[in-house]
Amino acid sequence: MKTRVKELRDTTLPVSVMCQRCSKASLGGEWDMASHYPTVSGHIVAIGGAEDKTSELAILRRVFELAPKDSDEVAIIGTASSIPEQLLPCYEAAFSRLGASQVHALDIQDRQQAADADNVRLIQRSGVIFFTGGDQLRLTNVFGGSATLRAIRERLKAGAVVAGTSAGAAAMPSTMIYNGAAADALRKGAVNMSFGLGIVRGMVIDSHFLERGRFTRLMEVGASNPEQLGVGIGEDAAVIVHPNRILEAIGPGHVIIIDSRDLASSNIAELAMGEPVAVENMILHAMVSGHGYDIDARRYLVADELKAILAER
């Protein structure tokens, strides 16, 4: 089924309390994070792009299998794409083959449609919410602060799958890359970043990663934001973010992890814009299907370790 829907400040407080409020406000995104990232029951799947949509459907099959058992409807969001009329039918056919009882093709093109109650109801009915590729800035512009985005976060909290490919994957974190040359991005200011959809925290995602040589993009991000884990996803590859914040690589391609949390030194703060960045002790991992990574412990998990941890849930 194909659906297209439009859409006091209290100055009498003690100084100590006011200082606490100021301190919390100064944390910016970290303070907001506490309220925007409640414990979730659902899975997040970020796909590097160019996934198989017509043959074995390996990655899309895994996305669908992660949906709650009692919720087999799928919502496809084509907002990022400049050609949704061509792209949406491909995903409709793929998820129908996989057993979806209904596939809702949401061609949401503006903020009015993102606020539309019919769109919200379709999201609330769906066990899988899937963002197509295209332009990630369109996603944040159209959905930021919208009722539809709030509904997506609530569905994730309740157990649904939120997945995205290419731009749909890059837009998922709180901080997203939206531009930056791949060839020589290890220069101050060479990578443009903005607020993302806030679906997953603690990482920055880049897609088409190996095919477009985007290593230096995530290295520049890591130098300026060492706490953020860099996740570079190759084409026809994906990562599942499990509710316990364990990453699992799936698909025939690679997933690259760039960990800068223990960065020893960098010159980025002293540089003028465009000057080359130096980094010391930036750690890189290359994951293949069946391997994983503990986001919070910053630990690589070989296949046996990953299986054991996931079996504990």
Tab-separated table of C-alpha atoms in Angstrom:
chain	number	residue	atom	x	y	z
A	1	MET	CA	0.000	0.000	0.000
A	2	LYS	CA	1.387	3.358	-0.969
A	3	THR	CA	0.375	6.372	1.042
A	4	ARG	CA	1.356	9.937	0.299
A	5	VAL	CA	0.217	12.369	2.982
A	6	LYS	CA	0.646	16.231	3.195
A	7	GLU	CA	1.027	17.580	5.791
A	8	LEU	CA	10.677	33.288	34.754
A	9	ARG	CA	13.301	33.544	35.358
A	10	ASP	CA	13.325	33.437	39.261
A	11	THR	CA	15.765	36.018	40.576
A	12	THR	CA	14.966	35.088	44.192
A	13	LEU	CA	16.707	31.730	43.979
A	14	PRO	CA	19.793	31.199	46.137
A	15	VAL	CA	23.053	31.863	44.355
A	16	SER	CA	24.069	28.196	44.673
A	17	VAL	CA	20.932	27.039	42.847
A	18	MET	CA	21.366	29.643	40.124
A	19	CYS	CA	24.979	28.569	39.676
A	20	GLN	CA	23.891	24.951	39.335
A	21	ARG	CA	21.433	25.959	36.629
A	22	CYS	CA	24.089	27.938	34.804
A	23	SER	CA	26.505	25.028	35.072
A	24	LYS	CA	23.969	22.622	33.602
A	25	ALA	CA	23.076	25.022	30.819
A	26	SER	CA	26.740	25.405	29.947
A	27	LEU	CA	26.901	21.697	29.181
A	28	GLY	CA	24.813	22.408	26.080
A	29	GLY	CA	24.180	19.248	24.089
A	30	GLU	CA	25.359	16.954	26.896
A	31	TRP	CA	22.770	18.342	29.297
A	32	ASP	CA	20.044	18.134	26.665
A	33	MET	CA	21.157	14.616	25.882
A	34	ALA	CA	19.971	13.337	29.219
A	35	SER	CA	16.366	14.192	28.367
A	36	HIS	CA	16.529	13.405	24.646
A	37	TYR	CA	18.055	9.933	24.999
A	38	PRO	CA	15.976	7.790	27.325
A	39	THR	CA	16.595	4.062	27.496
A	40	VAL	CA	15.366	2.505	24.257
A	41	SER	CA	14.093	-0.961	23.445
A	42	GLY	CA	14.445	-0.713	19.688
A	43	HIS	CA	17.355	-1.041	17.288
A	44	ILE	CA	19.031	1.554	15.086
A	45	VAL	CA	20.497	0.431	11.760
A	46	ALA	CA	22.828	2.711	9.797
A	47	ILE	CA	23.581	1.600	6.216
A	48	GLY	CA	26.487	2.912	4.152
A	49	GLY	CA	24.466	3.174	0.929
A	50	ALA	CA	24.058	1.111	-2.261
A	51	GLU	CA	22.583	-1.809	-0.335
A	52	ASP	CA	21.023	-4.672	-2.286
A	53	LYS	CA	17.343	-3.885	-2.889
A	54	THR	CA	16.501	-6.446	-5.545
A	55	SER	CA	18.347	-9.734	-4.961
A	56	GLU	CA	19.135	-11.344	-1.601
A	57	LEU	CA	18.141	-8.233	0.395
A	58	ALA	CA	20.540	-9.312	3.155
A	59	ILE	CA	20.736	-6.008	5.022
A	60	LEU	CA	17.102	-5.019	4.529
A	61	ARG	CA	16.091	-8.526	5.637
A	62	ARG	CA	17.987	-8.062	8.893
A	63	VAL	CA	16.348	-4.655	9.384
A	64	PHE	CA	12.899	-6.204	9.005
A	65	GLU	CA	13.730	-9.150	11.292
A	66	LEU	CA	14.592	-6.723	14.115
A	67	ALA	CA	11.068	-5.276	14.132
A	68	PRO	CA	8.765	-6.159	17.034
A	69	LYS	CA	6.914	-9.413	16.372
A	70	ASP	CA	3.521	-7.730	16.582
A	71	SER	CA	4.389	-4.813	14.279
A	72	ASP	CA	5.071	-5.715	10.647
A	73	GLU	CA	4.158	-2.407	8.994
A	74	VAL	CA	6.987	-0.329	7.472
A	75	ALA	CA	7.217	3.435	6.950
A	76	ILE	CA	9.605	4.595	4.222
A	77	ILE	CA	10.599	8.262	4.429
A	78	GLY	CA	11.838	9.649	1.097
A	79	THR	CA	12.377	13.241	2.230
A	80	ALA	CA	16.146	13.306	1.642
A	81	SER	CA	15.844	12.191	-1.977
A	82	SER	CA	15.438	14.482	-4.976
A	83	ILE	CA	13.748	11.599	-6.830
A	84	PRO	CA	11.379	10.049	-4.256
A	85	GLU	CA	8.975	8.949	-6.986
A	86	GLN	CA	11.714	6.630	-8.312
A	87	LEU	CA	13.221	5.542	-5.006
A	88	LEU	CA	10.175	4.855	-2.856
A	89	PRO	CA	8.753	2.075	-5.076
A	90	CYS	CA	12.066	0.166	-4.827
A	91	TYR	CA	11.848	0.023	-1.041
A	92	GLU	CA	8.125	-0.682	-1.125
A	93	ALA	CA	8.785	-3.731	-3.285
A	94	ALA	CA	11.727	-4.895	-1.146
A	95	PHE	CA	9.904	-4.740	2.194
A	96	SER	CA	6.776	-6.264	0.667
A	97	ARG	CA	8.927	-9.221	-0.443
A	98	LEU	CA	10.240	-9.515	3.103
A	99	GLY	CA	6.735	-9.874	4.517
A	100	ALA	CA	5.579	-6.393	5.521
A	101	SER	CA	1.788	-6.342	5.831
A	102	GLN	CA	1.722	-2.684	4.735
A	103	VAL	CA	4.387	-0.324	3.439
A	104	HIS	CA	3.675	3.380	3.875
A	105	ALA	CA	5.610	5.547	1.414
A	106	LEU	CA	5.866	8.935	3.108
A	107	ASP	CA	6.838	11.546	0.558
A	108	ILE	CA	7.159	14.311	3.167
A	109	GLN	CA	8.521	17.418	1.477
A	110	ASP	CA	8.017	20.253	3.967
A	111	ARG	CA	7.548	21.072	7.624
A	112	GLN	CA	3.787	21.257	7.316
A	113	GLN	CA	3.710	17.640	6.157
A	114	ALA	CA	6.137	16.690	8.958
A	115	ALA	CA	3.574	18.102	11.415
A	116	ASP	CA	0.633	16.315	9.784
A	117	ALA	CA	-1.332	14.054	12.125
A	118	ASP	CA	-1.787	11.375	9.436
A	119	ASN	CA	1.965	11.018	9.074
A	120	VAL	CA	2.332	10.721	12.830
A	121	ARG	CA	-0.307	7.971	12.954
A	122	LEU	CA	1.451	5.974	10.237
A	123	ILE	CA	4.745	6.219	12.124
A	124	GLN	CA	3.021	5.072	15.305
A	125	ARG	CA	1.707	1.984	13.493
A	126	SER	CA	5.072	0.977	12.014
A	127	GLY	CA	7.621	-1.477	13.382
A	128	VAL	CA	10.275	-0.230	10.946
A	129	ILE	CA	10.906	3.427	10.088
A	130	PHE	CA	13.348	3.757	7.190
A	131	PHE	CA	15.065	6.907	5.871
A	132	THR	CA	16.262	6.779	2.254
A	133	GLY	CA	19.405	8.454	0.955
A	134	GLY	CA	19.754	11.896	-0.576
A	135	ASP	CA	20.636	15.114	1.260
A	136	GLN	CA	20.847	14.922	5.053
A	137	LEU	CA	20.282	18.669	5.444
A	138	ARG	CA	16.817	18.187	3.967
A	139	LEU	CA	16.083	15.693	6.725
A	140	THR	CA	17.130	17.985	9.554
A	141	ASN	CA	15.446	21.017	7.980
A	142	VAL	CA	12.130	19.272	7.422
A	143	PHE	CA	11.983	17.100	10.563
A	144	GLY	CA	13.827	19.074	13.242
A	145	GLY	CA	11.490	19.657	16.198
A	146	SER	CA	8.531	18.127	14.343
A	147	ALA	CA	5.739	15.896	15.603
A	148	THR	CA	6.857	13.194	13.179
A	149	LEU	CA	10.399	13.165	14.593
A	150	ARG	CA	9.032	12.965	18.125
A	151	ALA	CA	6.878	10.020	17.061
A	152	ILE	CA	9.921	8.283	15.548
A	153	ARG	CA	11.872	8.680	18.796
A	154	GLU	CA	8.916	7.329	20.775
A	155	ARG	CA	8.632	4.309	18.479
A	156	LEU	CA	12.355	3.608	18.930
A	157	LYS	CA	11.942	3.855	22.689
A	158	ALA	CA	9.043	1.381	22.495
A	159	GLY	CA	10.944	-1.194	20.431
A	160	ALA	CA	10.647	-0.270	16.755
A	161	VAL	CA	13.574	-0.227	14.321
A	162	VAL	CA	14.820	3.095	12.989
A	163	ALA	CA	17.037	2.583	9.942
A	164	GLY	CA	18.589	4.795	7.302
A	165	THR	CA	20.858	4.500	4.323
A	166	SER	CA	23.482	6.952	3.029
A	167	ALA	CA	22.194	10.430	4.013
A	168	GLY	CA	19.536	8.706	6.121
A	169	ALA	CA	22.335	7.114	8.158
A	170	ALA	CA	24.529	10.222	8.333
A	171	ALA	CA	21.635	12.290	9.744
A	172	MET	CA	20.899	9.959	12.663
A	173	PRO	CA	23.411	11.200	15.268
A	174	SER	CA	23.169	14.386	17.307
A	175	THR	CA	26.094	15.763	15.296
A	176	MET	CA	26.217	15.035	11.571
A	177	ILE	CA	28.574	15.622	8.693
A	178	TYR	CA	26.857	17.353	5.790
A	179	ASN	CA	29.769	18.354	3.557
A	180	GLY	CA	33.529	18.152	3.184
A	181	ALA	CA	35.917	17.050	0.455
A	182	ALA	CA	37.167	13.488	0.857
A	183	ALA	CA	40.560	14.015	-0.786
A	184	ASP	CA	42.130	16.351	1.774
A	185	ALA	CA	39.739	16.829	4.684
A	186	LEU	CA	42.374	16.664	7.422
A	187	ARG	CA	42.534	20.445	7.548
A	188	LYS	CA	40.885	22.680	10.090
A	189	GLY	CA	37.340	23.511	9.026
A	190	ALA	CA	37.385	21.230	5.992
A	191	VAL	CA	34.408	19.204	7.244
A	192	ASN	CA	31.057	20.891	7.774
A	193	MET	CA	29.018	19.644	10.721
A	194	SER	CA	25.588	20.476	12.050
A	195	PHE	CA	22.987	19.139	14.453
A	196	GLY	CA	21.485	15.852	13.281
A	197	LEU	CA	18.206	14.112	14.063
A	198	GLY	CA	19.370	13.071	17.542
A	199	ILE	CA	18.360	9.426	17.158
A	200	VAL	CA	21.700	8.017	18.326
A	201	ARG	CA	24.259	9.643	20.629
A	202	GLY	CA	28.007	9.490	21.044
A	203	MET	CA	28.994	8.982	17.416
A	204	VAL	CA	29.331	10.638	14.032
A	205	ILE	CA	28.411	8.519	11.001
A	206	ASP	CA	29.830	8.807	7.484
A	207	SER	CA	28.496	6.736	4.574
A	208	HIS	CA	29.965	5.461	1.263
A	209	PHE	CA	33.085	5.514	3.391
A	210	LEU	CA	35.685	3.385	1.626
A	211	GLU	CA	34.339	3.852	-1.873
A	212	ARG	CA	34.665	7.645	-1.632
A	213	GLY	CA	37.863	7.717	0.442
A	214	ARG	CA	36.411	9.566	3.415
A	215	PHE	CA	38.957	8.563	6.068
A	216	THR	CA	40.276	12.094	6.538
A	217	ARG	CA	36.749	13.427	7.074
A	218	LEU	CA	36.274	11.336	10.204
A	219	MET	CA	39.854	12.015	11.308
A	220	GLU	CA	39.173	15.764	11.225
A	221	VAL	CA	35.952	15.191	13.153
A	222	GLY	CA	37.826	13.108	15.730
A	223	ALA	CA	40.494	15.767	16.182
A	224	SER	CA	37.895	18.445	16.922
A	225	ASN	CA	35.433	16.192	18.814
A	226	PRO	CA	37.483	13.424	20.500
A	227	GLU	CA	34.548	12.167	22.571
A	228	GLN	CA	32.518	11.318	19.455
A	229	LEU	CA	33.131	7.872	17.998
A	230	GLY	CA	33.662	7.989	14.235
A	231	VAL	CA	31.734	5.287	12.342
A	232	GLY	CA	32.510	5.022	8.622
A	233	ILE	CA	30.239	2.612	6.765
A	234	GLY	CA	31.090	1.171	3.368
A	235	GLU	CA	28.553	0.471	0.663
A	236	ASP	CA	26.403	-2.636	1.131
A	237	ALA	CA	27.464	-2.666	4.784
A	238	ALA	CA	25.674	-1.554	7.930
A	239	VAL	CA	25.886	-1.349	11.691
A	240	ILE	CA	23.166	-2.304	14.101
A	241	VAL	CA	23.143	-0.247	17.283
A	242	HIS	CA	21.663	-2.632	19.834
A	243	PRO	CA	19.761	-1.239	22.835
A	244	ASN	CA	22.753	-2.040	25.070
A	245	ARG	CA	24.873	0.258	22.840
A	246	ILE	CA	26.790	-2.566	21.206
A	247	LEU	CA	27.532	-2.104	17.515
A	248	GLU	CA	27.223	-5.107	15.201
A	249	ALA	CA	28.570	-5.014	11.647
A	250	ILE	CA	26.444	-6.703	8.974
A	251	GLY	CA	26.613	-7.067	5.196
A	252	PRO	CA	29.526	-7.913	2.879
A	253	GLY	CA	31.276	-4.528	3.195
A	254	HIS	CA	33.435	-2.952	5.904
A	255	VAL	CA	32.593	-0.761	8.865
A	256	ILE	CA	35.468	1.469	9.992
A	257	ILE	CA	35.709	2.726	13.569
A	258	ILE	CA	37.818	5.802	14.348
A	259	ASP	CA	38.260	6.241	18.099
A	260	SER	CA	39.780	9.535	19.251
A	261	ARG	CA	38.791	9.463	22.921
A	262	ASP	CA	42.385	8.768	24.043
A	263	LEU	CA	43.886	11.234	21.582
A	264	ALA	CA	47.301	12.193	22.986
A	265	SER	CA	47.689	15.504	21.192
A	266	SER	CA	46.505	17.604	18.270
A	267	ASN	CA	47.349	21.036	16.940
A	268	ILE	CA	43.818	21.808	15.736
A	269	ALA	CA	43.044	24.494	18.334
A	270	GLU	CA	46.082	26.552	17.299
A	271	LEU	CA	45.535	26.430	13.558
A	272	ALA	CA	44.081	28.934	11.131
A	273	MET	CA	41.258	27.676	8.928
A	274	GLY	CA	42.510	25.411	6.160
A	275	GLU	CA	45.830	24.511	7.795
A	276	PRO	CA	46.821	20.806	8.104
A	277	VAL	CA	45.851	18.997	11.294
A	278	ALA	CA	48.247	16.801	13.296
A	279	VAL	CA	46.902	14.014	15.526
A	280	GLU	CA	48.608	11.567	17.866
A	281	ASN	CA	47.185	8.217	18.934
A	282	MET	CA	43.990	8.073	16.896
A	283	ILE	CA	42.832	4.436	16.849
A	284	LEU	CA	41.305	2.754	13.788
A	285	HIS	CA	39.436	-0.554	13.579
A	286	ALA	CA	38.022	-2.320	10.515
A	287	MET	CA	34.980	-4.476	11.264
A	288	VAL	CA	33.414	-7.135	9.070
A	289	SER	CA	30.073	-8.865	9.392
A	290	GLY	CA	29.650	-10.575	12.738
A	291	HIS	CA	32.173	-8.411	14.569
A	292	GLY	CA	31.209	-5.646	16.948
A	293	TYR	CA	32.193	-2.734	19.118
A	294	ASP	CA	31.210	-1.612	22.614
A	295	ILE	CA	30.480	2.104	22.216
A	296	ASP	CA	30.800	3.061	25.870
A	297	ALA	CA	33.744	0.807	26.790
A	298	ARG	CA	35.481	1.568	23.464
A	299	ARG	CA	36.335	-2.088	22.958
A	300	TYR	CA	36.502	-4.137	19.755
A	301	LEU	CA	34.512	-7.374	19.890
A	302	VAL	CA	35.501	-10.373	17.785
A	303	ALA	CA	32.718	-12.684	16.650
A	304	ASP	CA	32.658	-14.955	19.716
A	305	GLU	CA	32.690	-12.007	22.127
A	306	LEU	CA	29.888	-10.278	20.257
A	307	LYS	CA	27.728	-13.399	20.257
A	308	ALA	CA	28.231	-13.887	23.995
A	309	ILE	CA	27.301	-10.295	24.827
A	310	LEU	CA	24.214	-10.283	22.614
A	311	ALA	CA	23.117	-13.648	24.057
A	312	GLU	CA	23.042	-12.097	27.542
A	313	ARG	CA	20.192	-9.765	26.600
